[in-house]
Amino acid sequence: MTPEELYETLRKIQEPRGYFFNRDREWVLDILKSLLKNKERYGYMSCPCRLASGNREQDRDIICPCAYREADLKEYGSCYCGLYVTQEWNDDKIEHRYVPERRPPEKINT
């Protein structure tokens, strides 16, 4: 699967649920390329903005879409890596702010 094919597949699934890709398509395609690389590497699409352990069970919370996406979008309008955003974020109706890491430190250091 190519990043473009993944883009179309995920877009059709996520947009009706209110999750939109960042309007910066080049950024999105780079992240999708990295997700596909992680799928090759680990067997699952872990968030490329975080360090995966290679253990699917340990990394369950960072398999895209990660467990933190909904809270990030609700509070900031964007997920941690900026792949998924709200329509308001894309339309510049809300400030584009830094999204802090929500993953607990004990999961990061494993």
PDB file of N, CA and C in Angstrom:
ATOM      1  N   MET A   1       0.846  -1.184   0.000  1.00  0.00           N
ATOM      2  CA  MET A   1       0.000   0.000   0.000  1.00  0.00           C
ATOM      3  C   MET A   1       0.887   1.241   0.000  1.00  0.00           C
ATOM      4  N   THR A   2       0.491   2.222  -0.771  1.00  0.00           N
ATOM      5  CA  THR A   2       1.229   3.477  -0.831  1.00  0.00           C
ATOM      6  C   THR A   2       0.651   4.461   0.187  1.00  0.00           C
ATOM      7  N   PRO A   3       1.405   5.497   0.533  1.00  0.00           N
ATOM      8  CA  PRO A   3       0.852   6.520   1.424  1.00  0.00           C
ATOM      9  C   PRO A   3      -0.431   7.148   0.872  1.00  0.00           C
ATOM     10  N   GLU A   4      -0.487   7.324  -0.443  1.00  0.00           N
ATOM     11  CA  GLU A   4      -1.681   7.911  -1.067  1.00  0.00           C
ATOM     12  C   GLU A   4      -2.892   6.990  -0.924  1.00  0.00           C
ATOM     13  N   GLU A   5      -2.670   5.692  -1.081  1.00  0.00           N
ATOM     14  CA  GLU A   5      -3.764   4.730  -0.916  1.00  0.00           C
ATOM     15  C   GLU A   5      -4.236   4.691   0.533  1.00  0.00           C
ATOM     16  N   LEU A   6      -3.288   4.724   1.463  1.00  0.00           N
ATOM     17  CA  LEU A   6      -3.644   4.755   2.882  1.00  0.00           C
ATOM     18  C   LEU A   6      -4.419   6.025   3.205  1.00  0.00           C
ATOM     19  N   TYR A   7      -3.997   7.139   2.619  1.00  0.00           N
ATOM     20  CA  TYR A   7      -4.687   8.422   2.811  1.00  0.00           C
ATOM     21  C   TYR A   7      -6.167   8.283   2.449  1.00  0.00           C
ATOM     22  N   GLU A   8      -6.433   7.772   1.257  1.00  0.00           N
ATOM     23  CA  GLU A   8      -7.822   7.653   0.792  1.00  0.00           C
ATOM     24  C   GLU A   8      -8.626   6.677   1.649  1.00  0.00           C
ATOM     25  N   THR A   9      -8.018   5.568   2.018  1.00  0.00           N
ATOM     26  CA  THR A   9      -8.706   4.577   2.849  1.00  0.00           C
ATOM     27  C   THR A   9      -9.079   5.167   4.204  1.00  0.00           C
ATOM     28  N   LEU A  10      -8.108   5.784   4.866  1.00  0.00           N
ATOM     29  CA  LEU A  10      -8.364   6.345   6.200  1.00  0.00           C
ATOM     30  C   LEU A  10      -9.298   7.546   6.141  1.00  0.00           C
ATOM     31  N   ARG A  11      -9.146   8.361   5.107  1.00  0.00           N
ATOM     32  CA  ARG A  11     -10.013   9.542   4.969  1.00  0.00           C
ATOM     33  C   ARG A  11     -11.481   9.125   4.917  1.00  0.00           C
ATOM     34  N   LYS A  12     -11.777   8.096   4.145  1.00  0.00           N
ATOM     35  CA  LYS A  12     -13.165   7.626   4.002  1.00  0.00           C
ATOM     36  C   LYS A  12     -13.724   7.088   5.313  1.00  0.00           C
ATOM     37  N   ILE A  13     -12.858   6.527   6.133  1.00  0.00           N
ATOM     38  CA  ILE A  13     -13.293   5.971   7.416  1.00  0.00           C
ATOM     39  C   ILE A  13     -13.388   7.057   8.485  1.00  0.00           C
ATOM     40  N   GLN A  14     -12.410   7.937   8.539  1.00  0.00           N
ATOM     41  CA  GLN A  14     -12.298   8.886   9.652  1.00  0.00           C
ATOM     42  C   GLN A  14     -13.118  10.165   9.497  1.00  0.00           C
ATOM     43  N   GLU A  15     -13.220  10.714   8.295  1.00  0.00           N
ATOM     44  CA  GLU A  15     -13.964  11.969   8.123  1.00  0.00           C
ATOM     45  C   GLU A  15     -15.413  11.879   8.578  1.00  0.00           C
ATOM     46  N   PRO A  16     -16.136  10.796   8.251  1.00  0.00           N
ATOM     47  CA  PRO A  16     -17.522  10.728   8.738  1.00  0.00           C
ATOM     48  C   PRO A  16     -17.615  10.701  10.265  1.00  0.00           C
ATOM     49  N   ARG A  17     -16.521  10.351  10.927  1.00  0.00           N
ATOM     50  CA  ARG A  17     -16.477  10.316  12.394  1.00  0.00           C
ATOM     51  C   ARG A  17     -16.013  11.643  12.979  1.00  0.00           C
ATOM     52  N   GLY A  18     -15.716  12.612  12.126  1.00  0.00           N
ATOM     53  CA  GLY A  18     -15.300  13.926  12.595  1.00  0.00           C
ATOM     54  C   GLY A  18     -13.796  14.095  12.766  1.00  0.00           C
ATOM     55  N   TYR A  19     -13.019  13.159  12.235  1.00  0.00           N
ATOM     56  CA  TYR A  19     -11.562  13.234  12.302  1.00  0.00           C
ATOM     57  C   TYR A  19     -11.035  13.541  10.909  1.00  0.00           C
ATOM     58  N   PHE A  20     -10.342  14.656  10.783  1.00  0.00           N
ATOM     59  CA  PHE A  20      -9.861  15.109   9.485  1.00  0.00           C
ATOM     60  C   PHE A  20      -8.345  15.083   9.444  1.00  0.00           C
ATOM     61  N   PHE A  21      -7.806  14.885   8.248  1.00  0.00           N
ATOM     62  CA  PHE A  21      -6.367  14.996   8.098  1.00  0.00           C
ATOM     63  C   PHE A  21      -5.975  16.463   8.105  1.00  0.00           C
ATOM     64  N   ASN A  22      -4.793  16.722   8.607  1.00  0.00           N
ATOM     65  CA  ASN A  22      -4.197  18.043   8.552  1.00  0.00           C
ATOM     66  C   ASN A  22      -4.240  18.522   7.098  1.00  0.00           C
ATOM     67  N   ARG A  23      -4.526  19.778   6.889  1.00  0.00           N
ATOM     68  CA  ARG A  23      -4.632  20.309   5.521  1.00  0.00           C
ATOM     69  C   ARG A  23      -3.299  20.325   4.783  1.00  0.00           C
ATOM     70  N   ASP A  24      -2.199  20.182   5.519  1.00  0.00           N
ATOM     71  CA  ASP A  24      -0.879  20.116   4.906  1.00  0.00           C
ATOM     72  C   ASP A  24      -0.658  18.689   4.395  1.00  0.00           C
ATOM     73  N   ARG A  25      -1.063  18.465   3.169  1.00  0.00           N
ATOM     74  CA  ARG A  25      -1.052  17.114   2.600  1.00  0.00           C
ATOM     75  C   ARG A  25       0.350  16.501   2.582  1.00  0.00           C
ATOM     76  N   GLU A  26       1.377  17.297   2.327  1.00  0.00           N
ATOM     77  CA  GLU A  26       2.746  16.785   2.319  1.00  0.00           C
ATOM     78  C   GLU A  26       3.118  16.246   3.710  1.00  0.00           C
ATOM     79  N   TRP A  27       2.758  16.967   4.744  1.00  0.00           N
ATOM     80  CA  TRP A  27       2.982  16.536   6.135  1.00  0.00           C
ATOM     81  C   TRP A  27       2.265  15.218   6.395  1.00  0.00           C
ATOM     82  N   VAL A  28       1.019  15.166   5.985  1.00  0.00           N
ATOM     83  CA  VAL A  28       0.201  13.968   6.192  1.00  0.00           C
ATOM     84  C   VAL A  28       0.807  12.772   5.469  1.00  0.00           C
ATOM     85  N   LEU A  29       1.197  12.950   4.226  1.00  0.00           N
ATOM     86  CA  LEU A  29       1.770  11.841   3.465  1.00  0.00           C
ATOM     87  C   LEU A  29       3.094  11.361   4.061  1.00  0.00           C
ATOM     88  N   ASP A  30       3.875  12.286   4.624  1.00  0.00           N
ATOM     89  CA  ASP A  30       5.109  11.886   5.305  1.00  0.00           C
ATOM     90  C   ASP A  30       4.800  11.028   6.533  1.00  0.00           C
ATOM     91  N   ILE A  31       3.801  11.413   7.301  1.00  0.00           N
ATOM     92  CA  ILE A  31       3.421  10.627   8.479  1.00  0.00           C
ATOM     93  C   ILE A  31       2.871   9.270   8.051  1.00  0.00           C
ATOM     94  N   LEU A  32       2.040   9.260   7.015  1.00  0.00           N
ATOM     95  CA  LEU A  32       1.494   7.989   6.537  1.00  0.00           C
ATOM     96  C   LEU A  32       2.598   7.075   6.020  1.00  0.00           C
ATOM     97  N   LYS A  33       3.597   7.648   5.364  1.00  0.00           N
ATOM     98  CA  LYS A  33       4.746   6.861   4.906  1.00  0.00           C
ATOM     99  C   LYS A  33       5.451   6.237   6.106  1.00  0.00           C
ATOM    100  N   SER A  34       5.602   6.999   7.177  1.00  0.00           N
ATOM    101  CA  SER A  34       6.242   6.494   8.392  1.00  0.00           C
ATOM    102  C   SER A  34       5.384   5.444   9.086  1.00  0.00           C
ATOM    103  N   LEU A  35       4.074   5.605   9.047  1.00  0.00           N
ATOM    104  CA  LEU A  35       3.180   4.584   9.611  1.00  0.00           C
ATOM    105  C   LEU A  35       3.351   3.266   8.864  1.00  0.00           C
ATOM    106  N   LEU A  36       3.431   3.346   7.547  1.00  0.00           N
ATOM    107  CA  LEU A  36       3.626   2.144   6.744  1.00  0.00           C
ATOM    108  C   LEU A  36       4.990   1.512   7.015  1.00  0.00           C
ATOM    109  N   LYS A  37       5.995   2.336   7.225  1.00  0.00           N
ATOM    110  CA  LYS A  37       7.333   1.830   7.562  1.00  0.00           C
ATOM    111  C   LYS A  37       7.291   1.108   8.909  1.00  0.00           C
ATOM    112  N   ASN A  38       6.573   1.677   9.877  1.00  0.00           N
ATOM    113  CA  ASN A  38       6.447   1.020  11.175  1.00  0.00           C
ATOM    114  C   ASN A  38       5.666  -0.287  11.070  1.00  0.00           C
ATOM    115  N   LYS A  39       4.716  -0.337  10.157  1.00  0.00           N
ATOM    116  CA  LYS A  39       3.987  -1.587   9.946  1.00  0.00           C
ATOM    117  C   LYS A  39       4.930  -2.668   9.418  1.00  0.00           C
ATOM    118  N   GLU A  40       5.815  -2.295   8.513  1.00  0.00           N
ATOM    119  CA  GLU A  40       6.829  -3.234   8.013  1.00  0.00           C
ATOM    120  C   GLU A  40       7.762  -3.671   9.144  1.00  0.00           C
ATOM    121  N   ARG A  41       8.169  -2.704   9.940  1.00  0.00           N
ATOM    122  CA  ARG A  41       9.163  -2.926  10.988  1.00  0.00           C
ATOM    123  C   ARG A  41       8.602  -3.748  12.154  1.00  0.00           C
ATOM    124  N   TYR A  42       7.394  -3.390  12.620  1.00  0.00           N
ATOM    125  CA  TYR A  42       6.833  -3.984  13.835  1.00  0.00           C
ATOM    126  C   TYR A  42       5.625  -4.887  13.608  1.00  0.00           C
ATOM    127  N   GLY A  43       4.999  -4.733  12.445  1.00  0.00           N
ATOM    128  CA  GLY A  43       3.782  -5.497  12.183  1.00  0.00           C
ATOM    129  C   GLY A  43       2.525  -4.728  12.538  1.00  0.00           C
ATOM    130  N   TYR A  44       2.679  -3.489  12.963  1.00  0.00           N
ATOM    131  CA  TYR A  44       1.539  -2.622  13.301  1.00  0.00           C
ATOM    132  C   TYR A  44       1.960  -1.167  13.074  1.00  0.00           C
ATOM    133  N   MET A  45       0.961  -0.315  12.840  1.00  0.00           N
ATOM    134  CA  MET A  45       1.244   1.086  12.530  1.00  0.00           C
ATOM    135  C   MET A  45       1.307   1.914  13.809  1.00  0.00           C
ATOM    136  N   SER A  46       2.469   1.886  14.442  1.00  0.00           N
ATOM    137  CA  SER A  46       2.648   2.708  15.640  1.00  0.00           C
ATOM    138  C   SER A  46       2.909   4.152  15.224  1.00  0.00           C
ATOM    139  N   CYS A  47       2.526   5.054  16.087  1.00  0.00           N
ATOM    140  CA  CYS A  47       2.705   6.481  15.850  1.00  0.00           C
ATOM    141  C   CYS A  47       4.179   6.771  15.577  1.00  0.00           C
ATOM    142  N   PRO A  48       4.496   7.384  14.442  1.00  0.00           N
ATOM    143  CA  PRO A  48       5.897   7.657  14.130  1.00  0.00           C
ATOM    144  C   PRO A  48       6.495   8.793  14.961  1.00  0.00           C
ATOM    145  N   CYS A  49       5.676   9.475  15.708  1.00  0.00           N
ATOM    146  CA  CYS A  49       6.154  10.579  16.545  1.00  0.00           C
ATOM    147  C   CYS A  49       6.543  10.099  17.938  1.00  0.00           C
ATOM    148  N   ARG A  50       6.428   8.808  18.150  1.00  0.00           N
ATOM    149  CA  ARG A  50       6.763   8.208  19.437  1.00  0.00           C
ATOM    150  C   ARG A  50       7.647   6.991  19.199  1.00  0.00           C
ATOM    151  N   LEU A  51       8.426   6.630  20.219  1.00  0.00           N
ATOM    152  CA  LEU A  51       9.314   5.488  20.098  1.00  0.00           C
ATOM    153  C   LEU A  51       8.564   4.217  20.471  1.00  0.00           C
ATOM    154  N   ALA A  52       8.410   3.331  19.505  1.00  0.00           N
ATOM    155  CA  ALA A  52       7.734   2.055  19.741  1.00  0.00           C
ATOM    156  C   ALA A  52       8.716   1.057  20.336  1.00  0.00           C
ATOM    157  N   SER A  53       8.182   0.134  21.129  1.00  0.00           N
ATOM    158  CA  SER A  53       9.028  -0.884  21.759  1.00  0.00           C
ATOM    159  C   SER A  53       9.202  -2.111  20.868  1.00  0.00           C
ATOM    160  N   GLY A  54       8.277  -2.288  19.937  1.00  0.00           N
ATOM    161  CA  GLY A  54       8.276  -3.503  19.131  1.00  0.00           C
ATOM    162  C   GLY A  54       7.383  -4.573  19.729  1.00  0.00           C
ATOM    163  N   ASN A  55       6.831  -4.299  20.892  1.00  0.00           N
ATOM    164  CA  ASN A  55       5.900  -5.206  21.561  1.00  0.00           C
ATOM    165  C   ASN A  55       4.499  -4.644  21.371  1.00  0.00           C
ATOM    166  N   ARG A  56       3.693  -5.323  20.571  1.00  0.00           N
ATOM    167  CA  ARG A  56       2.371  -4.817  20.222  1.00  0.00           C
ATOM    168  C   ARG A  56       1.521  -4.493  21.459  1.00  0.00           C
ATOM    169  N   GLU A  57       1.545  -5.363  22.444  1.00  0.00           N
ATOM    170  CA  GLU A  57       0.732  -5.143  23.642  1.00  0.00           C
ATOM    171  C   GLU A  57       1.191  -3.888  24.392  1.00  0.00           C
ATOM    172  N   GLN A  58       2.495  -3.706  24.533  1.00  0.00           N
ATOM    173  CA  GLN A  58       3.026  -2.511  25.195  1.00  0.00           C
ATOM    174  C   GLN A  58       2.704  -1.245  24.405  1.00  0.00           C
ATOM    175  N   ASP A  59       2.663  -1.368  23.096  1.00  0.00           N
ATOM    176  CA  ASP A  59       2.461  -0.212  22.221  1.00  0.00           C
ATOM    177  C   ASP A  59       1.003   0.003  21.816  1.00  0.00           C
ATOM    178  N   ARG A  60       0.113  -0.789  22.364  1.00  0.00           N
ATOM    179  CA  ARG A  60      -1.297  -0.706  21.959  1.00  0.00           C
ATOM    180  C   ARG A  60      -1.824   0.733  21.991  1.00  0.00           C
ATOM    181  N   ASP A  61      -1.400   1.509  22.966  1.00  0.00           N
ATOM    182  CA  ASP A  61      -1.889   2.888  23.116  1.00  0.00           C
ATOM    183  C   ASP A  61      -1.365   3.844  22.048  1.00  0.00           C
ATOM    184  N   ILE A  62      -0.312   3.449  21.327  1.00  0.00           N
ATOM    185  CA  ILE A  62       0.244   4.346  20.296  1.00  0.00           C
ATOM    186  C   ILE A  62       0.080   3.786  18.884  1.00  0.00           C
ATOM    187  N   ILE A  63      -0.785   2.780  18.742  1.00  0.00           N
ATOM    188  CA  ILE A  63      -1.111   2.304  17.405  1.00  0.00           C
ATOM    189  C   ILE A  63      -2.120   3.300  16.826  1.00  0.00           C
ATOM    190  N   CYS A  64      -1.812   3.811  15.667  1.00  0.00           N
ATOM    191  CA  CYS A  64      -2.612   4.867  15.050  1.00  0.00           C
ATOM    192  C   CYS A  64      -3.974   4.351  14.589  1.00  0.00           C
ATOM    193  N   PRO A  65      -5.049   5.057  14.904  1.00  0.00           N
ATOM    194  CA  PRO A  65      -5.085   6.264  15.718  1.00  0.00           C
ATOM    195  C   PRO A  65      -4.865   5.927  17.188  1.00  0.00           C
ATOM    196  N   CYS A  66      -4.012   6.680  17.815  1.00  0.00           N
ATOM    197  CA  CYS A  66      -3.596   6.375  19.179  1.00  0.00           C
ATOM    198  C   CYS A  66      -4.723   6.622  20.183  1.00  0.00           C
ATOM    199  N   ALA A  67      -4.514   6.105  21.374  1.00  0.00           N
ATOM    200  CA  ALA A  67      -5.500   6.223  22.451  1.00  0.00           C
ATOM    201  C   ALA A  67      -5.671   7.665  22.917  1.00  0.00           C
ATOM    202  N   TYR A  68      -4.764   8.540  22.531  1.00  0.00           N
ATOM    203  CA  TYR A  68      -4.776   9.924  23.005  1.00  0.00           C
ATOM    204  C   TYR A  68      -5.385  10.903  22.001  1.00  0.00           C
ATOM    205  N   ARG A  69      -5.695  10.415  20.823  1.00  0.00           N
ATOM    206  CA  ARG A  69      -6.189  11.295  19.753  1.00  0.00           C
ATOM    207  C   ARG A  69      -7.437  12.062  20.151  1.00  0.00           C
ATOM    208  N   GLU A  70      -8.411  11.375  20.690  1.00  0.00           N
ATOM    209  CA  GLU A  70      -9.675  12.043  20.987  1.00  0.00           C
ATOM    210  C   GLU A  70      -9.503  13.177  21.992  1.00  0.00           C
ATOM    211  N   ALA A  71      -8.761  12.917  23.057  1.00  0.00           N
ATOM    212  CA  ALA A  71      -8.534  13.959  24.072  1.00  0.00           C
ATOM    213  C   ALA A  71      -7.725  15.114  23.484  1.00  0.00           C
ATOM    214  N   ASP A  72      -6.725  14.793  22.661  1.00  0.00           N
ATOM    215  CA  ASP A  72      -5.927  15.840  22.021  1.00  0.00           C
ATOM    216  C   ASP A  72      -6.789  16.721  21.124  1.00  0.00           C
ATOM    217  N   LEU A  73      -7.621  16.103  20.313  1.00  0.00           N
ATOM    218  CA  LEU A  73      -8.466  16.889  19.418  1.00  0.00           C
ATOM    219  C   LEU A  73      -9.476  17.728  20.197  1.00  0.00           C
ATOM    220  N   LYS A  74     -10.000  17.160  21.252  1.00  0.00           N
ATOM    221  CA  LYS A  74     -10.980  17.897  22.059  1.00  0.00           C
ATOM    222  C   LYS A  74     -10.339  19.129  22.694  1.00  0.00           C
ATOM    223  N   GLU A  75      -9.124  18.975  23.203  1.00  0.00           N
ATOM    224  CA  GLU A  75      -8.465  20.078  23.897  1.00  0.00           C
ATOM    225  C   GLU A  75      -7.698  21.019  22.976  1.00  0.00           C
ATOM    226  N   TYR A  76      -7.040  20.479  21.951  1.00  0.00           N
ATOM    227  CA  TYR A  76      -6.142  21.279  21.113  1.00  0.00           C
ATOM    228  C   TYR A  76      -6.567  21.394  19.648  1.00  0.00           C
ATOM    229  N   GLY A  77      -7.503  20.544  19.219  1.00  0.00           N
ATOM    230  CA  GLY A  77      -7.919  20.560  17.819  1.00  0.00           C
ATOM    231  C   GLY A  77      -6.988  19.775  16.914  1.00  0.00           C
ATOM    232  N   SER A  78      -5.949  19.176  17.495  1.00  0.00           N
ATOM    233  CA  SER A  78      -4.957  18.409  16.737  1.00  0.00           C
ATOM    234  C   SER A  78      -4.450  17.286  17.622  1.00  0.00           C
ATOM    235  N   CYS A  79      -4.082  16.180  16.994  1.00  0.00           N
ATOM    236  CA  CYS A  79      -3.438  15.117  17.766  1.00  0.00           C
ATOM    237  C   CYS A  79      -1.962  15.465  17.936  1.00  0.00           C
ATOM    238  N   TYR A  80      -1.273  14.702  18.748  1.00  0.00           N
ATOM    239  CA  TYR A  80       0.126  14.945  19.099  1.00  0.00           C
ATOM    240  C   TYR A  80       1.010  15.148  17.865  1.00  0.00           C
ATOM    241  N   CYS A  81       0.866  14.286  16.864  1.00  0.00           N
ATOM    242  CA  CYS A  81       1.746  14.392  15.692  1.00  0.00           C
ATOM    243  C   CYS A  81       1.179  15.291  14.591  1.00  0.00           C
ATOM    244  N   GLY A  82      -0.049  15.765  14.769  1.00  0.00           N
ATOM    245  CA  GLY A  82      -0.627  16.665  13.774  1.00  0.00           C
ATOM    246  C   GLY A  82      -1.213  15.967  12.563  1.00  0.00           C
ATOM    247  N   LEU A  83      -1.367  14.659  12.626  1.00  0.00           N
ATOM    248  CA  LEU A  83      -1.982  13.935  11.516  1.00  0.00           C
ATOM    249  C   LEU A  83      -3.475  14.216  11.472  1.00  0.00           C
ATOM    250  N   TYR A  84      -4.141  14.001  12.600  1.00  0.00           N
ATOM    251  CA  TYR A  84      -5.584  14.224  12.690  1.00  0.00           C
ATOM    252  C   TYR A  84      -5.866  15.556  13.364  1.00  0.00           C
ATOM    253  N   VAL A  85      -6.813  16.267  12.801  1.00  0.00           N
ATOM    254  CA  VAL A  85      -7.212  17.570  13.327  1.00  0.00           C
ATOM    255  C   VAL A  85      -8.725  17.708  13.208  1.00  0.00           C
ATOM    256  N   THR A  86      -9.253  18.719  13.859  1.00  0.00           N
ATOM    257  CA  THR A  86     -10.672  19.039  13.694  1.00  0.00           C
ATOM    258  C   THR A  86     -10.834  19.943  12.470  1.00  0.00           C
ATOM    259  N   GLN A  87     -12.034  20.048  11.986  1.00  0.00           N
ATOM    260  CA  GLN A  87     -12.299  20.941  10.859  1.00  0.00           C
ATOM    261  C   GLN A  87     -11.998  22.386  11.253  1.00  0.00           C
ATOM    262  N   GLU A  88     -12.309  22.733  12.509  1.00  0.00           N
ATOM    263  CA  GLU A  88     -12.044  24.096  12.994  1.00  0.00           C
ATOM    264  C   GLU A  88     -10.549  24.413  12.965  1.00  0.00           C
ATOM    265  N   TRP A  89      -9.730  23.429  13.288  1.00  0.00           N
ATOM    266  CA  TRP A  89      -8.274  23.613  13.254  1.00  0.00           C
ATOM    267  C   TRP A  89      -7.839  23.860  11.815  1.00  0.00           C
ATOM    268  N   ASN A  90      -8.330  23.033  10.887  1.00  0.00           N
ATOM    269  CA  ASN A  90      -7.985  23.206   9.472  1.00  0.00           C
ATOM    270  C   ASN A  90      -8.450  24.546   8.933  1.00  0.00           C
ATOM    271  N   ASP A  91      -9.572  25.042   9.448  1.00  0.00           N
ATOM    272  CA  ASP A  91     -10.141  26.310   8.973  1.00  0.00           C
ATOM    273  C   ASP A  91      -9.600  27.527   9.720  1.00  0.00           C
ATOM    274  N   ASP A  92      -8.586  27.308  10.573  1.00  0.00           N
ATOM    275  CA  ASP A  92      -7.971  28.385  11.370  1.00  0.00           C
ATOM    276  C   ASP A  92      -8.965  29.079  12.292  1.00  0.00           C
ATOM    277  N   LYS A  93      -9.977  28.371  12.739  1.00  0.00           N
ATOM    278  CA  LYS A  93     -10.949  28.944  13.669  1.00  0.00           C
ATOM    279  C   LYS A  93     -10.508  28.781  15.119  1.00  0.00           C
ATOM    280  N   ILE A  94      -9.494  27.939  15.328  1.00  0.00           N
ATOM    281  CA  ILE A  94      -8.904  27.802  16.654  1.00  0.00           C
ATOM    282  C   ILE A  94      -7.389  27.915  16.523  1.00  0.00           C
ATOM    283  N   GLU A  95      -6.763  28.344  17.602  1.00  0.00           N
ATOM    284  CA  GLU A  95      -5.319  28.531  17.613  1.00  0.00           C
ATOM    285  C   GLU A  95      -4.591  27.196  17.452  1.00  0.00           C
ATOM    286  N   HIS A  96      -3.535  27.217  16.692  1.00  0.00           N
ATOM    287  CA  HIS A  96      -2.694  26.028  16.508  1.00  0.00           C
ATOM    288  C   HIS A  96      -1.638  26.046  17.611  1.00  0.00           C
ATOM    289  N   ARG A  97      -1.877  25.248  18.630  1.00  0.00           N
ATOM    290  CA  ARG A  97      -0.995  25.216  19.791  1.00  0.00           C
ATOM    291  C   ARG A  97      -0.228  23.905  19.863  1.00  0.00           C
ATOM    292  N   TYR A  98       0.867  23.935  20.592  1.00  0.00           N
ATOM    293  CA  TYR A  98       1.658  22.739  20.840  1.00  0.00           C
ATOM    294  C   TYR A  98       0.811  21.734  21.615  1.00  0.00           C
ATOM    295  N   VAL A  99       0.842  20.488  21.196  1.00  0.00           N
ATOM    296  CA  VAL A  99       0.109  19.417  21.870  1.00  0.00           C
ATOM    297  C   VAL A  99       1.118  18.621  22.702  1.00  0.00           C
ATOM    298  N   PRO A 100       0.996  18.681  24.016  1.00  0.00           N
ATOM    299  CA  PRO A 100       1.959  17.944  24.851  1.00  0.00           C
ATOM    300  C   PRO A 100       1.721  16.432  24.809  1.00  0.00           C
ATOM    301  N   GLU A 101       2.750  15.699  25.137  1.00  0.00           N
ATOM    302  CA  GLU A 101       2.670  14.238  25.195  1.00  0.00           C
ATOM    303  C   GLU A 101       1.769  13.817  26.348  1.00  0.00           C
ATOM    304  N   ARG A 102       0.788  12.975  26.061  1.00  0.00           N
ATOM    305  CA  ARG A 102      -0.111  12.446  27.082  1.00  0.00           C
ATOM    306  C   ARG A 102       0.291  11.047  27.539  1.00  0.00           C
ATOM    307  N   ARG A 103       1.144  10.420  26.778  1.00  0.00           N
ATOM    308  CA  ARG A 103       1.536   9.052  27.104  1.00  0.00           C
ATOM    309  C   ARG A 103       2.274   9.057  28.450  1.00  0.00           C
ATOM    310  N   PRO A 104       1.875   8.180  29.364  1.00  0.00           N
ATOM    311  CA  PRO A 104       2.524   8.162  30.686  1.00  0.00           C
ATOM    312  C   PRO A 104       4.011   7.851  30.576  1.00  0.00           C
ATOM    313  N   PRO A 105       4.828   8.501  31.399  1.00  0.00           N
ATOM    314  CA  PRO A 105       6.270   8.293  31.348  1.00  0.00           C
ATOM    315  C   PRO A 105       6.694   6.831  31.468  1.00  0.00           C
ATOM    316  N   GLU A 106       5.968   6.057  32.249  1.00  0.00           N
ATOM    317  CA  GLU A 106       6.342   4.644  32.412  1.00  0.00           C
ATOM    318  C   GLU A 106       6.193   3.848  31.119  1.00  0.00           C
ATOM    319  N   LYS A 107       5.325   4.303  30.212  1.00  0.00           N
ATOM    320  CA  LYS A 107       5.172   3.642  28.917  1.00  0.00           C
ATOM    321  C   LYS A 107       6.252   4.129  27.938  1.00  0.00           C
ATOM    322  N   ILE A 108       6.697   5.339  28.112  1.00  0.00           N
ATOM    323  CA  ILE A 108       7.699   5.920  27.222  1.00  0.00           C
ATOM    324  C   ILE A 108       9.053   5.273  27.462  1.00  0.00           C
ATOM    325  N   ASN A 109       9.345   4.968  28.691  1.00  0.00           N
ATOM    326  CA  ASN A 109      10.675   4.473  29.056  1.00  0.00           C
ATOM    327  C   ASN A 109      10.791   2.955  29.039  1.00  0.00           C
ATOM    328  N   THR A 110       9.831   2.252  28.449  1.00  0.00           N
ATOM    329  CA  THR A 110       9.906   0.790  28.439  1.00  0.00           C
ATOM    330  C   THR A 110      10.598   0.261  27.213  1.00  0.00           C
TER     331      THR A 110
END
